[in-house]
Amino acid sequence: MTKAGSRSSEMNRIYLDHNATTAPSSVVREHIGEWLESWGNPSSIHWSGRGPKALLRDARRSLGALLNCDPLEIIFTSGGSESNNLAIKGIHQALALGRMRQIGGLRNRYILSSVEHPSVMKPMLQLKSLGADVQFVPVDRDGKIDLDVYQSLLSPQTAMVSVMFANNETGHIFPIQKMAEMAHQVGALFHCDGVQALGKVAVNLKEWGVDLATFSGHKFYALKGVGLLYARRGLNLESLIAGGGQERGRRAGTENLLAIASIGAMAGLGAEILEKSRRMEELRNELESLISSRISGVHLTGAQYPRIANTSSMVIDGVDGETLLMNLDMRGFSVSTGAACSAGSSEPSPVLLAMGLSRREAQSSLRVSLGWETTREEIHLFVDALDQVVARLRSFRHGEEAMLGI
Ligand SMILES: Cc1ncc(COP(=O)(O)O)c(C=O)c1O
């Protein structure tokens, strides 16, 4: 069962939606009271600013060590969405103002994959409405990106490429290192949305070879309201929030210290993260083999390509994903039919459609994302429930079809 305080009085709840958000870890819960004592403004030069300033510095250092970057290359933001916006609009604006010495020439092309998160997709479309040339690189049914199309789109006019480390719906891992090298060959910048990487893989920004990278606290067992943008030393990106000189003038506003301290504390876990990830992968594989052996008509999405350890995406024949999700929720299981951001709308996932799945297939999709605390018992209970719910929904459907004479 989750240790996340998600047990309700009437039933045990099993949370399998960790790509949407994670519960703050015990490390965060233990220290939060202590961090609250440092309530001062880190910019104050009197005593009340010293504790908060030290917290900020320590978090930046721990994250620099975890990500293998200089702590001063980290800009704290409110989350992944803000970091993605800052990377894209901050570079575009710096170019427009002629402040981007690092990439010469007249560059107006922006390239992204067709399965990016809306917080990359929408800022790119905003640039397009301002006259930028925005181009999409397609992916296939299993989520694999077309590197030939990518190569053909790269040119000396390319300003920036933005491709995620791993997709939040399918878990598919993109060849970031190679794609960054290809972008650099034409003098373009490379931004990576790494939100789904933290807590699942060892992130080494120098190995990734990217210029900018986005991360988010709440996907990494820290508090909500904090994220960060890594911006390689020397990049003059424009701040989206003008004001005070915080974050070396790249993001104004008094820092969200409690949340920053929480993501710093998570960074301190270092190598432990890989061990947790290995456990999640074993359980994810067990989950998939149990499902495949017990439930017919289940098609795993992109399982033959590299994936992050915790994610399983599948299409279940003859079952509506939303109805399945609601039935599982009534039994205490939290899963997703696609991105949580699009929950509440019955439209199929744009990511799955961009991968070439039909609307019907996309509407029959299920995403299960495990967490550090997920147990084998939970996986078995989940598969039992899934088996029963799928059988029930299919029998209703067959009954309806028989009544209608289909
Ligand atoms: C790949 C990816 N990028 C960006 C985000 C946005 O992050 P945040 O919720 O911290 O704004 C998410 C959240 O779902 C995500 O999965």
Tab-separated table of C-alpha atoms and ligand atoms in Angstrom:
chain	number	residue	atom	x	y	z
A	1	MET	CA	0.000	0.000	0.000
A	2	THR	CA	1.247	3.505	-0.589
A	3	LYS	CA	2.968	5.211	2.324
A	4	ALA	CA	1.578	8.415	0.939
A	5	GLY	CA	-1.270	8.905	3.317
A	6	SER	CA	-3.522	7.729	0.498
A	7	ARG	CA	-5.261	5.057	2.611
A	8	SER	CA	-8.886	6.023	3.017
A	9	SER	CA	-11.039	4.863	5.890
A	10	GLU	CA	-13.245	2.663	3.720
A	11	MET	CA	-10.635	0.910	1.574
A	12	ASN	CA	-6.958	0.489	0.928
A	13	ARG	CA	-5.843	2.560	-1.996
A	14	ILE	CA	-3.097	1.509	-4.340
A	15	TYR	CA	-1.483	4.355	-6.229
A	16	LEU	CA	-0.014	3.398	-9.611
A	17	ASP	CA	0.085	6.818	-11.266
A	18	HIS	CA	3.567	8.046	-10.352
A	19	ASN	CA	4.172	9.688	-13.739
A	20	ALA	CA	1.389	12.117	-12.801
A	21	THR	CA	2.841	12.919	-9.394
A	22	THR	CA	4.620	11.290	-6.463
A	23	ALA	CA	3.976	11.584	-2.737
A	24	PRO	CA	6.649	13.532	-0.826
A	25	SER	CA	9.216	11.053	0.493
A	26	SER	CA	9.852	10.315	4.155
A	27	VAL	CA	13.086	12.361	3.940
A	28	VAL	CA	11.020	15.410	2.971
A	29	ARG	CA	8.389	14.763	5.660
A	30	GLU	CA	11.043	14.376	8.349
A	31	HIS	CA	12.807	17.644	7.578
A	32	ILE	CA	9.987	19.931	6.610
A	33	GLY	CA	9.534	21.365	10.130
A	34	GLU	CA	13.235	22.123	10.355
A	35	TRP	CA	13.211	23.907	6.965
A	36	LEU	CA	10.218	25.981	8.085
A	37	GLU	CA	12.406	27.503	10.779
A	38	SER	CA	14.346	29.172	7.956
A	39	TRP	CA	11.424	31.397	7.052
A	40	GLY	CA	13.480	34.499	6.212
A	41	ASN	CA	14.145	35.951	2.790
A	42	PRO	CA	17.353	34.458	1.357
A	43	SER	CA	18.171	37.855	-0.167
A	44	SER	CA	18.226	39.554	3.281
A	45	ILE	CA	21.699	40.279	4.491
A	46	HIS	CA	20.765	40.258	8.192
A	47	TRP	CA	20.541	37.121	10.352
A	48	SER	CA	17.126	35.998	9.112
A	49	GLY	CA	18.463	35.579	5.585
A	50	ARG	CA	21.414	33.385	6.514
A	51	GLY	CA	19.557	30.109	7.205
A	52	PRO	CA	17.447	30.333	4.017
A	53	LYS	CA	20.475	31.307	1.956
A	54	ALA	CA	22.328	28.244	3.239
A	55	LEU	CA	19.335	26.001	2.421
A	56	LEU	CA	19.232	27.404	-1.099
A	57	ARG	CA	22.960	26.941	-1.577
A	58	ASP	CA	22.915	23.370	-0.234
A	59	ALA	CA	19.999	22.393	-2.499
A	60	ARG	CA	21.758	23.861	-5.521
A	61	ARG	CA	24.964	21.995	-4.652
A	62	SER	CA	23.221	18.645	-4.121
A	63	LEU	CA	21.377	19.001	-7.412
A	64	GLY	CA	24.570	19.995	-9.217
A	65	ALA	CA	26.207	16.812	-7.867
A	66	LEU	CA	23.214	14.631	-8.811
A	67	LEU	CA	22.930	16.009	-12.340
A	68	ASN	CA	26.668	16.492	-12.940
A	69	CYS	CA	26.543	20.205	-13.619
A	70	ASP	CA	27.809	23.372	-12.007
A	71	PRO	CA	25.352	24.459	-9.276
A	72	LEU	CA	25.276	27.905	-10.880
A	73	GLU	CA	23.917	26.354	-14.074
A	74	ILE	CA	20.680	25.616	-12.166
A	75	ILE	CA	17.740	28.042	-12.282
A	76	PHE	CA	14.995	27.240	-9.768
A	77	THR	CA	11.468	27.650	-11.141
A	78	SER	CA	7.935	26.674	-10.088
A	79	GLY	CA	7.979	23.336	-11.951
A	80	GLY	CA	8.479	21.508	-15.222
A	81	SER	CA	5.989	23.638	-17.159
A	82	GLU	CA	7.688	26.895	-16.219
A	83	SER	CA	11.145	25.476	-16.975
A	84	ASN	CA	10.025	24.345	-20.436
A	85	ASN	CA	8.498	27.767	-21.119
A	86	LEU	CA	11.637	29.504	-19.865
A	87	ALA	CA	13.890	27.392	-22.082
A	88	ILE	CA	11.848	27.932	-25.243
A	89	LYS	CA	10.682	31.523	-24.854
A	90	GLY	CA	13.831	32.632	-23.024
A	91	ILE	CA	16.016	31.524	-25.950
A	92	HIS	CA	13.628	32.858	-28.586
A	93	GLN	CA	13.502	36.245	-26.888
A	94	ALA	CA	17.273	36.396	-26.417
A	95	LEU	CA	17.686	35.660	-30.129
A	96	ALA	CA	15.110	38.297	-31.055
A	97	LEU	CA	16.961	40.848	-28.916
A	98	GLY	CA	20.305	39.878	-30.466
A	99	ARG	CA	21.626	38.723	-27.082
A	100	MET	CA	22.453	35.158	-28.051
A	101	ARG	CA	26.092	35.255	-28.971
A	102	GLN	CA	26.477	31.465	-28.705
A	103	ILE	CA	24.605	30.689	-31.905
A	104	GLY	CA	25.362	32.971	-34.805
A	105	GLY	CA	23.364	33.803	-37.908
A	106	LEU	CA	19.686	34.301	-38.551
A	107	ARG	CA	17.974	31.358	-36.964
A	108	ASN	CA	14.227	31.027	-36.876
A	109	ARG	CA	13.574	27.280	-36.971
A	110	TYR	CA	12.488	25.301	-33.888
A	111	ILE	CA	12.220	21.504	-33.949
A	112	LEU	CA	10.364	19.234	-31.517
A	113	SER	CA	9.054	15.675	-31.475
A	114	SER	CA	5.356	15.100	-32.146
A	115	VAL	CA	4.879	13.609	-28.663
A	116	GLU	CA	6.169	16.395	-26.413
A	117	HIS	CA	4.345	17.435	-23.258
A	118	PRO	CA	1.893	20.355	-23.735
A	119	SER	CA	4.296	22.587	-21.792
A	120	VAL	CA	6.738	22.235	-24.721
A	121	MET	CA	4.148	21.927	-27.488
A	122	LYS	CA	2.170	25.062	-26.590
A	123	PRO	CA	5.086	27.514	-26.170
A	124	MET	CA	6.398	26.253	-29.515
A	125	LEU	CA	3.009	26.952	-31.107
A	126	GLN	CA	3.099	30.413	-29.546
A	127	LEU	CA	6.465	31.012	-31.251
A	128	LYS	CA	4.891	29.817	-34.489
A	129	SER	CA	2.129	32.390	-34.170
A	130	LEU	CA	4.895	35.004	-33.784
A	131	GLY	CA	6.398	33.936	-37.107
A	132	ALA	CA	8.862	31.179	-36.121
A	133	ASP	CA	9.264	28.131	-38.379
A	134	VAL	CA	8.225	25.254	-36.065
A	135	GLN	CA	8.729	21.692	-37.312
A	136	PHE	CA	7.703	18.355	-35.813
A	137	VAL	CA	9.651	15.101	-35.994
A	138	PRO	CA	7.275	12.100	-36.213
A	139	VAL	CA	7.480	8.926	-34.121
A	140	ASP	CA	6.283	5.429	-35.053
A	141	ARG	CA	3.649	3.204	-33.382
A	142	ASP	CA	6.126	2.185	-30.713
A	143	GLY	CA	7.222	5.746	-30.010
A	144	LYS	CA	10.551	5.557	-31.862
A	145	ILE	CA	11.580	8.890	-33.367
A	146	ASP	CA	12.405	9.201	-37.081
A	147	LEU	CA	16.052	10.293	-37.121
A	148	ASP	CA	16.091	10.629	-40.929
A	149	VAL	CA	13.327	13.230	-40.827
A	150	TYR	CA	15.126	14.899	-37.919
A	151	GLN	CA	18.366	15.084	-39.910
A	152	SER	CA	16.511	16.538	-42.906
A	153	LEU	CA	14.963	19.287	-40.744
A	154	LEU	CA	18.258	20.389	-39.198
A	155	SER	CA	19.836	23.306	-41.009
A	156	PRO	CA	21.942	26.409	-40.310
A	157	GLN	CA	18.583	28.175	-39.732
A	158	THR	CA	17.765	25.917	-36.765
A	159	ALA	CA	17.791	27.853	-33.496
A	160	MET	CA	16.764	25.144	-31.099
A	161	VAL	CA	15.588	21.554	-30.787
A	162	SER	CA	13.437	20.350	-27.899
A	163	VAL	CA	12.991	16.623	-27.333
A	164	MET	CA	12.027	14.928	-24.075
A	165	PHE	CA	14.230	12.360	-22.310
A	166	ALA	CA	11.322	9.972	-21.810
A	167	ASN	CA	7.684	10.186	-22.728
A	168	ASN	CA	5.325	10.540	-19.768
A	169	GLU	CA	2.657	8.274	-21.300
A	170	THR	CA	4.662	5.435	-22.814
A	171	GLY	CA	7.968	5.752	-20.937
A	172	HIS	CA	9.840	5.559	-24.274
A	173	ILE	CA	13.420	6.884	-23.955
A	174	PHE	CA	14.680	9.076	-26.812
A	175	PRO	CA	18.298	9.042	-28.085
A	176	ILE	CA	19.017	12.447	-26.551
A	177	GLN	CA	22.790	12.267	-26.692
A	178	LYS	CA	22.817	11.503	-30.409
A	179	MET	CA	20.121	14.074	-31.188
A	180	ALA	CA	21.991	16.780	-29.260
A	181	GLU	CA	25.165	15.998	-31.222
A	182	MET	CA	23.246	16.255	-34.489
A	183	ALA	CA	21.772	19.639	-33.454
A	184	HIS	CA	25.207	20.931	-32.463
A	185	GLN	CA	26.592	19.985	-35.881
A	186	VAL	CA	24.412	22.727	-37.399
A	187	GLY	CA	25.130	25.103	-34.507
A	188	ALA	CA	21.650	24.774	-32.937
A	189	LEU	CA	20.874	24.564	-29.212
A	190	PHE	CA	19.338	21.431	-27.689
A	191	HIS	CA	16.782	21.461	-24.885
A	192	CYS	CA	15.633	18.288	-23.163
A	193	ASP	CA	12.488	17.941	-21.046
A	194	GLY	CA	13.896	15.549	-18.455
A	195	VAL	CA	10.889	15.599	-16.116
A	196	GLN	CA	10.293	11.847	-16.365
A	197	ALA	CA	13.981	10.988	-15.917
A	198	LEU	CA	14.561	11.984	-12.281
A	199	GLY	CA	14.125	9.111	-9.865
A	200	LYS	CA	14.233	6.569	-12.695
A	201	VAL	CA	17.657	6.859	-14.348
A	202	ALA	CA	21.047	8.312	-13.442
A	203	VAL	CA	21.004	11.768	-15.018
A	204	ASN	CA	24.390	12.963	-16.228
A	205	LEU	CA	23.976	16.272	-18.033
A	206	LYS	CA	27.528	16.350	-19.303
A	207	GLU	CA	26.976	12.935	-20.912
A	208	TRP	CA	23.617	13.992	-22.315
A	209	GLY	CA	25.486	16.913	-23.916
A	210	VAL	CA	22.426	19.185	-23.892
A	211	ASP	CA	22.383	22.969	-23.523
A	212	LEU	CA	19.191	23.182	-21.489
A	213	ALA	CA	17.255	20.621	-19.444
A	214	THR	CA	14.032	20.694	-17.446
A	215	PHE	CA	13.221	18.853	-14.197
A	216	SER	CA	10.315	18.924	-11.754
A	217	GLY	CA	10.169	18.334	-7.989
A	218	HIS	CA	6.805	16.643	-7.663
A	219	LYS	CA	7.715	13.820	-10.048
A	220	PHE	CA	10.715	13.150	-7.826
A	221	TYR	CA	9.127	12.686	-4.362
A	222	ALA	CA	9.726	16.361	-3.465
A	223	LEU	CA	7.066	19.046	-2.934
A	224	LYS	CA	4.968	20.620	-5.659
A	225	GLY	CA	5.812	24.128	-6.808
A	226	VAL	CA	9.481	23.617	-7.614
A	227	GLY	CA	11.321	22.700	-10.766
A	228	LEU	CA	14.571	23.653	-12.333
A	229	LEU	CA	16.050	24.571	-15.623
A	230	TYR	CA	19.643	23.636	-16.307
A	231	ALA	CA	21.134	26.249	-18.652
A	232	ARG	CA	24.682	25.581	-19.788
A	233	ARG	CA	27.149	28.182	-18.542
A	234	GLY	CA	27.259	31.239	-20.813
A	235	LEU	CA	23.745	30.909	-22.285
A	236	ASN	CA	22.091	34.331	-22.095
A	237	LEU	CA	18.476	33.359	-21.944
A	238	GLU	CA	15.937	36.081	-21.182
A	239	SER	CA	13.981	35.870	-17.951
A	240	LEU	CA	10.228	35.376	-18.362
A	241	ILE	CA	9.587	37.005	-15.000
A	242	ALA	CA	11.175	40.415	-14.740
A	243	GLY	CA	11.855	41.817	-11.295
A	244	GLY	CA	14.472	41.201	-8.632
A	245	GLY	CA	17.864	39.686	-9.290
A	246	GLN	CA	17.124	36.179	-7.925
A	247	GLU	CA	18.581	33.216	-9.819
A	248	ARG	CA	21.194	35.567	-11.267
A	249	GLY	CA	18.569	37.653	-13.009
A	250	ARG	CA	17.082	34.678	-14.865
A	251	ARG	CA	13.963	34.190	-12.724
A	252	ALA	CA	12.755	36.990	-10.495
A	253	GLY	CA	10.756	36.399	-7.311
A	254	THR	CA	11.468	35.345	-3.746
A	255	GLU	CA	12.350	31.664	-3.818
A	256	ASN	CA	9.945	28.866	-2.810
A	257	LEU	CA	12.409	27.753	-0.206
A	258	LEU	CA	10.531	24.848	1.367
A	259	ALA	CA	10.005	23.191	-2.005
A	260	ILE	CA	13.570	23.944	-3.121
A	261	ALA	CA	14.924	22.374	0.080
A	262	SER	CA	12.748	19.314	-0.595
A	263	ILE	CA	14.121	18.703	-4.105
A	264	GLY	CA	17.636	19.317	-2.752
A	265	ALA	CA	17.059	16.641	-0.108
A	266	MET	CA	15.921	14.183	-2.769
A	267	ALA	CA	19.063	14.889	-4.785
A	268	GLY	CA	21.033	13.841	-1.714
A	269	LEU	CA	19.831	10.242	-2.210
A	270	GLY	CA	22.298	9.874	-5.112
A	271	ALA	CA	23.077	6.237	-5.953
A	272	GLU	CA	20.119	4.900	-3.898
A	273	ILE	CA	17.891	6.084	-6.742
A	274	LEU	CA	19.294	3.512	-9.164
A	275	GLU	CA	18.640	0.683	-6.728
A	276	LYS	CA	15.029	1.847	-6.368
A	277	SER	CA	14.751	2.039	-10.133
A	278	ARG	CA	15.987	-1.539	-10.578
A	279	ARG	CA	13.303	-2.735	-8.155
A	280	MET	CA	10.611	-0.843	-10.050
A	281	GLU	CA	11.756	-2.373	-13.335
A	282	GLU	CA	11.532	-5.916	-11.952
A	283	LEU	CA	8.022	-5.240	-10.691
A	284	ARG	CA	6.976	-3.551	-13.951
A	285	ASN	CA	8.181	-6.590	-15.907
A	286	GLU	CA	6.347	-8.917	-13.531
A	287	LEU	CA	3.201	-6.807	-13.923
A	288	GLU	CA	3.396	-7.046	-17.715
A	289	SER	CA	3.969	-10.800	-17.783
A	290	LEU	CA	1.100	-11.362	-15.331
A	291	ILE	CA	-1.228	-9.231	-17.443
A	292	SER	CA	-0.160	-10.908	-20.693
A	293	SER	CA	-0.648	-14.390	-19.255
A	294	ARG	CA	-4.028	-13.691	-17.655
A	295	ILE	CA	-5.838	-11.176	-19.866
A	296	SER	CA	-6.319	-11.690	-23.595
A	297	GLY	CA	-6.279	-8.851	-26.127
A	298	VAL	CA	-3.723	-6.657	-24.313
A	299	HIS	CA	-1.083	-4.961	-26.488
A	300	LEU	CA	1.892	-3.396	-24.747
A	301	THR	CA	2.989	-0.120	-26.324
A	302	GLY	CA	6.669	0.295	-27.166
A	303	ALA	CA	7.864	-2.510	-24.880
A	304	GLN	CA	10.633	-3.573	-27.292
A	305	TYR	CA	12.437	-0.202	-27.081
A	306	PRO	CA	14.276	1.383	-24.160
A	307	ARG	CA	11.781	2.576	-21.546
A	308	ILE	CA	11.994	4.150	-18.123
A	309	ALA	CA	11.788	1.519	-15.410
A	310	ASN	CA	8.394	2.283	-13.922
A	311	THR	CA	6.059	2.752	-16.876
A	312	SER	CA	3.769	0.352	-18.683
A	313	SER	CA	1.454	1.536	-21.428
A	314	MET	CA	-1.050	-0.767	-23.085
A	315	VAL	CA	-4.119	-0.975	-25.279
A	316	ILE	CA	-6.856	-3.311	-24.020
A	317	ASP	CA	-9.172	-4.526	-26.781
A	318	GLY	CA	-12.873	-3.921	-26.363
A	319	VAL	CA	-12.613	-1.741	-23.254
A	320	ASP	CA	-13.102	2.003	-22.896
A	321	GLY	CA	-10.115	3.428	-20.997
A	322	GLU	CA	-12.089	5.982	-18.987
A	323	THR	CA	-14.709	3.453	-17.921
A	324	LEU	CA	-11.889	1.084	-16.958
A	325	LEU	CA	-10.155	3.823	-14.966
A	326	MET	CA	-13.353	4.708	-13.086
A	327	ASN	CA	-14.071	1.067	-12.279
A	328	LEU	CA	-10.531	0.554	-11.014
A	329	ASP	CA	-10.790	3.756	-8.977
A	330	MET	CA	-13.951	2.435	-7.286
A	331	ARG	CA	-11.918	-0.601	-6.251
A	332	GLY	CA	-9.135	1.615	-4.878
A	333	PHE	CA	-6.610	1.571	-7.735
A	334	SER	CA	-5.282	4.822	-9.229
A	335	VAL	CA	-4.033	4.543	-12.812
A	336	SER	CA	-4.301	6.705	-15.902
A	337	THR	CA	-5.585	6.503	-19.450
A	338	GLY	CA	-3.066	8.989	-20.762
A	339	ALA	CA	-1.710	12.263	-19.441
A	340	ALA	CA	-3.351	13.461	-16.241
A	341	CYS	CA	-3.301	16.949	-17.766
A	342	SER	CA	-5.911	15.842	-20.275
A	343	ALA	CA	-8.068	14.008	-17.724
A	344	GLY	CA	-11.611	15.280	-17.606
A	345	SER	CA	-11.811	15.354	-21.379
A	346	SER	CA	-12.925	12.256	-23.232
A	347	GLU	CA	-10.607	13.053	-26.147
A	348	PRO	CA	-8.054	10.319	-26.751
A	349	SER	CA	-4.448	11.011	-25.849
A	350	PRO	CA	-2.730	13.259	-28.463
A	351	VAL	CA	0.515	11.363	-27.778
A	352	LEU	CA	-0.989	8.002	-28.739
A	353	LEU	CA	-2.679	9.531	-31.793
A	354	ALA	CA	0.642	11.091	-32.865
A	355	MET	CA	2.180	7.613	-32.597
A	356	GLY	CA	-0.321	6.416	-35.183
A	357	LEU	CA	-2.779	4.561	-32.938
A	358	SER	CA	-6.410	4.835	-34.065
A	359	ARG	CA	-8.865	6.848	-31.936
A	360	ARG	CA	-10.434	3.569	-30.833
A	361	GLU	CA	-7.091	2.135	-29.744
A	362	ALA	CA	-6.110	5.340	-27.978
A	363	GLN	CA	-9.457	5.331	-26.161
A	364	SER	CA	-8.718	1.804	-24.942
A	365	SER	CA	-5.363	2.722	-23.460
A	366	LEU	CA	-4.123	2.304	-19.924
A	367	ARG	CA	-0.978	3.679	-18.292
A	368	VAL	CA	0.388	2.123	-15.120
A	369	SER	CA	3.325	3.921	-13.511
A	370	LEU	CA	5.006	2.388	-10.476
A	371	GLY	CA	6.782	4.213	-7.677
A	372	TRP	CA	9.638	3.585	-5.262
A	373	GLU	CA	7.213	2.241	-2.644
A	374	THR	CA	5.195	-0.026	-4.933
A	375	THR	CA	5.192	-3.618	-3.666
A	376	ARG	CA	4.827	-7.022	-5.324
A	377	GLU	CA	1.609	-7.565	-3.354
A	378	GLU	CA	0.143	-4.374	-4.820
A	379	ILE	CA	1.022	-5.486	-8.334
A	380	HIS	CA	-0.720	-8.832	-7.828
A	381	LEU	CA	-3.802	-7.192	-6.314
A	382	PHE	CA	-3.909	-4.797	-9.246
A	383	VAL	CA	-3.735	-7.556	-11.866
A	384	ASP	CA	-6.531	-9.478	-10.078
A	385	ALA	CA	-8.719	-6.355	-10.167
A	386	LEU	CA	-7.844	-5.534	-13.773
A	387	ASP	CA	-8.659	-9.078	-14.861
A	388	GLN	CA	-12.087	-8.926	-13.177
A	389	VAL	CA	-12.969	-5.418	-14.390
A	390	VAL	CA	-11.909	-6.107	-17.987
A	391	ALA	CA	-13.952	-9.352	-18.029
A	392	ARG	CA	-16.998	-7.503	-16.656
A	393	LEU	CA	-16.752	-4.603	-19.111
A	394	ARG	CA	-16.278	-6.978	-22.038
A	395	SER	CA	-19.291	-9.053	-21.003
A	396	PHE	CA	-21.499	-5.896	-20.791
A	397	ARG	CA	-20.302	-4.934	-24.230
A	398	HIS	CA	-21.046	-8.340	-25.682
A	399	GLY	CA	-24.473	-8.242	-24.023
A	400	GLU	CA	-25.206	-4.816	-25.553
A	401	GLU	CA	-23.996	-5.951	-28.956
A	402	ALA	CA	-26.178	-9.067	-28.779
A	403	MET	CA	-29.225	-6.898	-27.869
A	404	LEU	CA	-28.528	-4.580	-30.783
A	405	GLY	CA	-27.907	-7.547	-33.077
A	406	ILE	CA	-24.402	-6.360	-33.998
B	1	LIG	C1	7.302	15.108	-19.598
B	1	LIG	C2	6.703	16.184	-18.750
B	1	LIG	N1	7.096	17.451	-18.935
B	1	LIG	C3	6.611	18.466	-18.205
B	1	LIG	C4	5.651	18.240	-17.241
B	1	LIG	C5	5.114	19.406	-16.450
B	1	LIG	O1	5.695	19.407	-15.158
B	1	LIG	P1	5.000	20.217	-13.954
B	1	LIG	O2	3.778	19.460	-13.562
B	1	LIG	O3	6.052	20.239	-12.885
B	1	LIG	O4	4.700	21.590	-14.467
B	1	LIG	C6	5.175	16.939	-17.032
B	1	LIG	C7	4.088	16.677	-16.067
B	1	LIG	O5	3.259	15.838	-16.276
B	1	LIG	C8	5.737	15.886	-17.797
B	1	LIG	O6	5.353	14.622	-17.622
